[in-house]
Short mmCIF file of C-alpha atoms in Angstrom, two decimals:
data_model
loop_
_atom_site.label_atom_id
_atom_site.label_comp_id
_atom_site.label_asym_id
_atom_site.label_seq_id
_atom_site.Cartn_x
_atom_site.Cartn_y
_atom_site.Cartn_z
CA MET P 27 124.04 60.25 69.32
CA GLN P 28 122.22 62.26 66.67
CA GLU P 29 119.81 63.63 69.28
CA ARG P 30 122.68 64.73 71.53
CA LEU P 31 124.36 66.44 68.57
CA SER P 32 121.09 68.21 67.75
CA HIS P 33 120.77 69.51 71.31
CA TRP P 34 124.38 70.69 71.26
CA LEU P 35 123.95 72.55 67.97
CA ARG P 36 120.74 74.11 69.26
CA SER P 37 122.70 75.71 72.10
CA PHE P 38 124.39 78.01 69.58
CA PHE P 39 121.09 79.74 68.82
CA PRO P 40 119.67 82.53 71.03
CA ALA P 41 117.84 81.27 74.10
CA PRO P 42 114.34 82.60 74.82
CA GLN P 43 114.34 85.62 77.12
CA SER P 44 112.21 85.78 80.25
CA VAL P 45 112.97 89.49 80.78
CA SER P 46 110.37 92.02 79.69
CA HIS P 47 111.01 94.80 77.18
CA LYS P 48 110.31 97.29 79.96
CA HIS P 49 113.34 96.02 81.87
CA TRP P 50 115.65 96.41 78.87
CA ILE P 51 114.38 99.93 78.18
CA ARG P 52 115.03 100.79 81.84
CA ALA P 53 118.59 99.42 81.49
CA VAL P 54 119.24 101.38 78.29
CA ILE P 55 118.15 104.64 79.91
CA GLY P 56 120.24 103.95 83.02
CA VAL P 57 123.41 103.21 81.02
CA GLY P 58 122.95 106.32 78.91
CA LEU P 59 122.40 108.58 81.92
CA VAL P 60 125.55 107.43 83.71
CA VAL P 61 127.92 107.11 80.72
CA LEU P 62 127.23 110.68 79.55
CA PRO P 63 128.59 112.47 82.67
CA MET P 64 131.31 109.82 83.04
CA VAL P 65 132.78 110.57 79.61
CA ALA P 66 132.22 114.34 79.84
CA VAL P 67 133.84 114.71 83.27
CA GLY P 68 136.59 112.24 82.38
CA LEU P 69 137.61 114.22 79.30
CA LEU P 70 137.64 117.41 81.33
CA MET P 71 139.53 116.11 84.38
CA PHE P 72 141.81 113.35 83.07
CA GLY P 73 142.20 114.07 79.36
CA GLY P 74 141.17 112.26 76.23
CA SER P 75 143.91 109.63 76.07
CA VAL P 76 143.22 108.29 79.58
CA THR P 77 139.44 108.52 79.35
CA LEU P 78 139.23 106.72 76.00
CA HIS P 79 141.33 103.85 77.36
CA ILE P 80 139.20 103.20 80.46
CA VAL P 81 135.72 104.18 79.26
CA ALA P 82 135.06 100.88 77.48
CA PRO P 83 135.41 98.73 80.66
CA ALA P 84 133.35 101.34 82.52
CA GLY P 85 130.61 101.06 79.89
CA ALA P 86 130.63 97.27 80.30
CA SER P 87 130.29 97.76 84.07
CA ALA P 88 127.29 100.03 83.47
CA VAL P 89 125.58 97.32 81.40
CA ILE P 90 125.97 94.82 84.25
CA LEU P 91 124.82 97.30 86.91
CA PHE P 92 121.61 98.27 85.13
CA SER P 93 120.63 95.11 83.25
CA ALA P 94 121.65 92.52 85.86
CA SER P 95 121.77 94.41 89.16
CA SER P 96 121.07 91.20 91.12
CA SER P 97 124.23 89.54 89.83
CA PRO P 98 127.17 89.08 92.22
CA PHE P 99 129.24 90.83 89.52
CA ALA P 100 127.15 94.00 90.01
CA GLN P 101 127.42 94.44 93.77
CA PRO P 102 129.32 97.52 95.09
CA TRP P 103 132.32 95.60 96.44
CA SER P 104 132.69 93.76 93.13
CA VAL P 105 132.68 97.00 91.12
CA ILE P 106 134.85 99.22 93.32
CA GLY P 107 137.13 96.59 94.82
CA GLY P 108 137.47 94.63 91.59
CA ASN P 109 138.40 97.67 89.50
CA LEU P 110 140.97 99.08 91.94
CA ILE P 111 142.64 95.73 92.62
CA ALA P 112 142.83 94.99 88.90
CA VAL P 113 144.44 98.37 88.19
CA VAL P 114 147.07 97.81 90.89
CA ILE P 115 147.89 94.40 89.38
CA GLY P 116 148.04 95.79 85.84
CA VAL P 117 150.20 98.82 86.68
CA THR P 118 152.59 96.68 88.73
CA LEU P 119 153.11 94.23 85.88
CA GLY P 120 153.45 97.10 83.39
CA LEU P 121 156.30 98.54 85.44
CA CYS P 122 158.11 95.19 85.63
CA GLY P 123 159.57 95.54 82.14
CA LEU P 124 157.66 92.62 80.61
CA THR P 125 156.68 92.66 76.96
CA PRO P 126 153.15 93.97 76.33
CA VAL P 127 151.89 90.47 75.46
CA ALA P 128 153.38 88.86 78.57
CA ALA P 129 152.20 91.71 80.80
CA ALA P 130 148.64 91.56 79.43
CA VAL P 131 148.31 87.78 79.74
CA THR P 132 149.81 87.70 83.24
CA ALA P 133 147.68 90.65 84.36
CA VAL P 134 144.35 89.16 83.29
CA CYS P 135 145.16 85.73 84.76
CA LEU P 136 146.39 87.17 88.05
CA ALA P 137 143.40 89.53 88.22
CA ILE P 138 140.93 86.65 87.80
CA ALA P 139 142.64 84.67 90.57
CA CYS P 140 142.78 87.61 92.99
CA LEU P 141 139.20 88.74 92.34
CA PHE P 142 137.89 85.23 92.91
CA LEU P 143 139.95 84.97 96.10
CA LEU P 144 138.76 88.36 97.41
CA ARG P 145 135.14 87.71 96.31
CA CYS P 146 134.96 90.79 94.08
CA MET P 147 134.80 89.20 90.63
CA HIS P 148 133.80 91.82 88.05
CA PRO P 149 134.56 90.91 84.38
CA PRO P 150 135.27 94.50 83.19
CA SER P 151 137.94 94.71 85.91
CA CYS P 152 139.97 92.10 84.04
CA ALA P 153 139.88 94.35 80.97
CA LEU P 154 141.17 97.23 83.13
CA ALA P 155 144.04 95.04 84.30
CA MET P 156 145.06 94.46 80.67
CA VAL P 157 144.75 98.17 79.82
CA ALA P 158 146.94 99.11 82.79
CA ALA P 159 149.52 96.42 81.98
CA ILE P 160 149.86 97.28 78.26
CA GLY P 161 149.93 101.03 78.90
CA GLY P 162 149.76 103.59 76.15
CA PRO P 163 149.64 107.38 75.73
CA GLY P 164 148.68 108.90 79.08
CA ILE P 165 148.36 105.54 80.83
CA THR P 166 152.06 104.77 81.20
CA GLU P 167 152.84 108.26 82.50
CA LEU P 168 150.13 108.05 85.17
CA GLY P 169 151.38 104.80 86.70
CA TYR P 170 149.49 104.18 89.93
CA GLY P 171 147.80 107.54 89.35
CA LEU P 172 145.46 105.57 87.07
CA LEU P 173 143.66 104.65 90.29
CA TYR P 174 142.13 108.14 90.43
CA PRO P 175 140.11 108.09 87.17
CA VAL P 176 139.19 104.44 87.72
CA ALA P 177 138.04 105.17 91.28
CA PHE P 178 136.02 108.15 90.00
CA ASN P 179 134.27 106.00 87.38
CA SER P 180 133.63 103.18 89.84
CA LEU P 181 132.18 105.43 92.54
CA LEU P 182 130.03 107.27 89.98
CA LEU P 183 128.67 103.97 88.67
CA VAL P 184 127.81 102.64 92.12
CA ALA P 185 126.30 105.94 93.32
CA PHE P 186 124.09 106.28 90.25
CA ALA P 187 123.11 102.59 90.44
CA LEU P 188 122.04 103.08 94.07
CA LEU P 189 119.81 105.97 93.03
CA TYR P 190 118.45 104.76 89.69
CA ASN P 191 117.92 101.07 90.45
CA ASN P 192 116.11 101.70 93.73
CA LEU P 193 113.95 104.45 92.23
CA THR P 194 112.89 102.13 89.41
CA GLY P 195 111.92 99.26 91.73
CA HIS P 196 115.12 97.16 91.58
CA PRO P 197 116.66 96.93 95.07
CA TYR P 198 120.38 97.64 94.96
CA PRO P 199 122.63 96.44 96.43
CA LYS P 200 120.88 93.11 96.64
CA PRO P 201 119.71 92.57 100.24
CA ARG P 202 121.09 89.56 102.03
CA THR P 203 118.33 87.72 103.85
CA GLN P 204 118.43 84.96 106.43
CA GLY P 205 115.44 83.01 105.15
CA SER P 206 112.04 84.07 103.89
CA GLY P 207 110.00 86.32 106.11
CA VAL P 208 106.28 86.97 105.63
CA GLN P 209 105.05 90.54 105.64
CA ALA P 210 101.55 91.75 106.20
CA GLY P 211 99.46 91.33 103.10
CA SER P 212 101.86 88.92 101.39
CA VAL P 213 101.39 85.20 100.96
CA PRO P 214 104.61 83.53 99.76
CA LEU P 215 105.25 79.88 100.44
CA GLY P 216 107.86 79.54 103.14
CA GLU P 217 110.91 77.30 103.27
CA GLU P 218 109.30 75.18 105.98
CA HIS P 219 106.43 74.39 103.64
CA LEU P 220 108.74 73.55 100.74
CA GLY P 221 110.86 71.14 102.75
CA PHE P 222 114.33 72.62 102.14
CA THR P 223 116.55 75.06 104.02
CA ASP P 224 119.29 77.60 103.30
CA ASP P 225 121.85 74.92 104.12
CA ASP P 226 120.36 72.64 101.46
CA VAL P 227 120.80 75.38 98.84
CA GLU P 228 124.37 76.06 100.01
CA ARG P 229 125.29 72.37 99.74
CA ALA P 230 123.71 72.15 96.29
CA LEU P 231 125.77 75.13 95.07
CA GLN P 232 128.95 73.54 96.40
CA GLU P 233 128.08 70.28 94.70
CA PHE P 234 127.34 72.10 91.43
CA GLY P 235 130.89 73.40 91.52
CA GLU P 236 130.69 76.06 88.80
CA TYR P 237 130.30 79.81 89.29
CA VAL P 238 126.60 80.73 89.29
CA ASP P 239 125.85 84.28 88.15
CA VAL P 240 123.03 84.77 90.64
CA THR P 241 123.02 85.47 94.38
CA ARG P 242 122.19 82.62 96.73
CA ASP P 243 119.09 84.49 97.95
CA ASP P 244 117.84 84.98 94.38
CA LEU P 245 118.40 81.30 93.66
CA LEU P 246 116.45 80.37 96.79
CA GLU P 247 113.59 82.66 95.76
CA LEU P 248 113.59 81.19 92.25
CA ILE P 249 113.35 77.65 93.63
CA GLN P 250 110.49 78.73 95.88
CA ARG P 251 108.61 80.26 92.97
CA ILE P 252 109.09 77.14 90.85
CA GLU P 253 107.85 74.95 93.69
CA LYS P 254 104.90 77.28 94.27
CA HIS P 255 103.77 77.07 90.64
CA ALA P 256 104.21 73.28 90.68
CA ILE P 257 102.04 72.99 93.80
CA ARG P 258 99.40 75.28 92.28
CA ARG P 259 99.33 73.17 89.14
CA SER P 260 98.89 69.97 91.13
CA MET P 261 96.18 71.43 93.37
CA GLY P 262 94.07 72.83 90.57
CA ASP P 263 92.37 76.19 90.28
CA VAL P 264 90.54 76.42 93.62
CA SER P 265 90.73 80.06 94.74
CA ALA P 266 89.80 82.04 97.85
CA ALA P 267 86.57 83.18 96.19
CA ASP P 268 85.49 79.53 95.77
CA ILE P 269 85.67 78.60 99.45
CA MET P 270 85.32 81.82 101.46
CA CYS P 271 82.32 82.54 103.66
CA ARG P 272 80.41 85.56 102.37
CA GLU P 273 78.23 85.98 105.47
CA LEU P 274 80.21 88.70 107.22
CA HIS P 275 80.05 89.88 110.82
CA THR P 276 82.14 92.97 111.45
CA CYS P 277 82.51 95.76 113.96
CA ALA P 278 83.64 99.38 113.91
CA PRO P 279 86.78 100.54 115.72
CA GLN P 280 84.69 102.76 118.04
CA GLU P 281 82.59 99.89 119.41
CA SER P 282 83.10 98.66 122.96
CA LEU P 283 84.62 95.33 123.93
CA HIS P 284 81.29 94.13 125.35
CA GLN P 285 79.52 94.72 122.03
CA ALA P 286 82.24 92.81 120.19
CA ARG P 287 82.16 89.94 122.68
CA ALA P 288 78.37 89.64 122.36
CA LEU P 289 78.70 89.46 118.56
CA VAL P 290 81.40 86.79 118.77
CA ARG P 291 79.37 84.64 121.18
CA ARG P 292 76.10 85.02 119.24
CA HIS P 293 77.58 83.85 115.93
CA ARG P 294 80.32 81.58 117.38
CA LEU P 295 83.10 83.42 115.61
CA HIS P 296 86.84 82.73 115.95
CA ALA P 297 87.69 86.33 115.16
CA LEU P 298 85.97 89.59 114.34
CA ALA P 299 87.01 91.80 111.45
CA VAL P 300 87.24 95.53 112.11
CA VAL P 301 86.20 97.74 109.19
CA ASP P 302 86.09 101.46 108.63
CA PRO P 303 82.44 102.58 108.85
CA ASP P 304 82.82 105.00 105.92
CA SER P 305 84.97 103.17 103.37
CA HIS P 306 84.22 99.61 104.62
CA ALA P 307 87.96 98.91 104.30
CA LEU P 308 89.52 96.26 106.52
CA ILE P 309 91.66 97.99 109.16
CA GLY P 310 92.14 95.37 111.89
CA ILE P 311 91.08 92.11 113.47
CA VAL P 312 90.16 91.01 117.00
CA THR P 313 90.36 87.37 118.12
CA GLN P 314 88.60 85.57 120.96
CA THR P 315 91.88 85.59 122.88
CA ASP P 316 92.12 89.38 122.59
CA LEU P 317 88.63 89.79 124.05
CA LEU P 318 89.14 87.31 126.88
CA GLN P 319 92.35 88.97 127.96
CA HIS P 320 90.56 92.30 128.38
CA LEU P 321 87.31 91.02 129.88
CA GLU P 322 88.66 88.57 132.45
CA SER P 323 87.38 89.42 135.95
CA HIS P 324 88.30 88.35 139.47
CA PRO P 325 86.32 88.70 142.72
CA SER P 326 88.81 91.06 144.33
CA ARG P 327 87.92 94.69 144.78
CA PHE P 328 91.00 95.85 142.90
CA SER P 329 90.12 93.67 139.90
CA LEU P 330 86.57 95.00 139.79
CA ARG P 331 87.99 98.48 139.56
CA ARG P 332 90.18 97.33 136.69
CA LEU P 333 87.13 95.82 134.97
CA SER P 334 85.26 99.12 135.16
CA LEU P 335 88.17 100.80 133.44
CA ARG P 336 88.20 98.17 130.71
CA ARG P 337 84.56 98.86 129.94
CA GLU P 338 85.71 102.14 128.42
CA THR P 339 88.22 100.36 126.14
CA ARG P 340 87.36 100.41 122.45
CA ILE P 341 88.05 97.89 119.71
CA SER P 342 90.64 100.22 118.17
CA ASP P 343 92.71 99.90 121.38
CA ILE P 344 93.19 96.12 121.16
CA MET P 345 92.80 95.18 117.50
CA SER P 346 95.73 93.75 115.53
CA ALA P 347 96.82 95.86 112.56
CA PRO P 348 97.85 95.71 109.79
CA VAL P 349 96.00 92.52 108.86
CA VAL P 350 97.38 89.67 106.75
CA SER P 351 94.78 89.24 104.01
CA VAL P 352 94.41 87.78 100.52
CA ARG P 353 92.61 88.70 97.33
CA GLU P 354 89.74 86.68 95.89
CA ASP P 355 92.02 85.13 93.26
CA ALA P 356 94.52 83.77 95.83
CA GLN P 357 95.19 80.10 95.13
CA LEU P 358 94.84 77.17 97.49
CA PRO P 359 98.58 76.68 98.22
CA ASP P 360 98.80 80.26 99.54
CA LEU P 361 95.82 79.65 101.81
CA VAL P 362 97.34 76.39 103.07
CA TYR P 363 100.53 78.20 104.02
CA LEU P 364 98.77 80.95 105.98
CA LEU P 365 96.07 78.89 107.70
CA ALA P 366 98.02 75.68 108.27
CA ASP P 367 101.72 76.48 108.37
CA ARG P 368 101.35 79.83 110.15
CA GLY P 369 98.51 78.64 112.37
CA MET P 370 96.06 81.46 111.62
CA SER P 371 92.49 80.77 112.73
CA CYS P 372 90.90 82.81 109.93
CA LEU P 373 91.96 84.75 106.87
CA PRO P 374 90.16 87.88 105.59
CA VAL P 375 89.57 88.20 101.84
CA VAL P 376 89.59 91.73 100.39
CA ASP P 377 89.01 93.36 97.02
CA ALA P 378 91.25 95.84 95.19
CA GLU P 379 90.09 98.68 97.51
CA GLN P 380 90.89 96.60 100.62
CA ARG P 381 87.18 96.18 101.38
CA LEU P 382 86.27 92.98 103.18
CA VAL P 383 84.41 90.55 100.92
CA GLY P 384 84.79 87.24 102.76
CA ILE P 385 86.40 85.20 105.53
CA ILE P 386 88.19 81.86 105.23
CA THR P 387 88.47 79.60 108.27
CA GLN P 388 90.35 76.34 108.69
CA SER P 389 87.08 74.49 108.06
CA ASP P 390 86.74 76.32 104.73
CA LEU P 391 90.31 75.30 103.91
CA ILE P 392 89.53 71.63 104.50
CA SER P 393 86.53 72.02 102.20
CA GLY P 394 88.77 73.56 99.54
CA LEU P 395 91.28 70.73 99.79
CA TYR P 396 88.43 68.27 99.38
CA GLN P 397 87.22 70.13 96.27
CA SER P 398 90.73 70.00 94.81
CA TRP P 399 91.01 66.29 95.53
CA MET P 400 87.65 65.59 93.88
CA LYS P 401 88.66 67.56 90.77
CA ARG P 402 91.83 65.54 90.43
CA LEU P 403 89.88 62.28 90.76
CA SER P 404 87.40 63.39 88.10
CA ASN P 405 90.21 64.21 85.70
#
């Protein structure tokens, strides 16, 4: 009992923050840049009494948009739709002849219900509903005309958030994905590897029951990252540099298919990396299948003519680019995902300048898994 009480009392103290100071500075600058023109233009166009009544909820909206742009509360429909619907509710109740207290309480409760129902929950909108319901100098006279300054503020907030958040590396509005895709050069662990699906996350959210201030896609990504770090911890510190083959066989994009085929057969390679002859940067890859498809011959006269044309084909014409690659510090779970789950026959390893420094095959991966297993036994 005492331990439970201690944990409960501890919840009153500030929780540790996982957000960097850089993010908060970015949010402060964004809020300042949008509130300045909002107040200045509002005073000029709508007057001081109206602007001063609605600027506080608008400032709260700005905080959400620039400090928590991934939140469902910060998405464009939540800001614009939530604010306008709340104003309509507040003005309507204000015109019904209710006392200010009754109008304010009814407005905020009805606004919460409607915003939840219409999926545009935005907390500052509930404050706007109360402002519109209570009225005051300039507000009461405007009536439904209050929609104009509120719409101006809402559109300005969303427009500036679209510009500022995306320019500072925070995608807005938050993209809705249908699962985790893998782009060239990236090595996230996929849902198939982790053993859960989008439907599993959806069912878990329904079972949780409470409102979660994070998008479903962000929650899915967070779970994936947690699982990834847990797998890395359990597998140890085996990296790409520990298991990669450093004996490299490469070709230039200008080489012929016959030269590449001879190199593959001589060294029994699964694939051949294509590098730039000047910078030595990795620019493509050619597999055995690629070469066989272009060097297959038939005894017919027409096919021999086709073969003579293919002799003029260069590596740059058939190579796959861009190439999925990893850095030397890539951990074993990432390599397992690419070589096992995605079925790649080999994986190039590059340095910071994208220069090829090694190759990892499925045999190297098995060796790495064995090293990890032996380390765990020794510990």
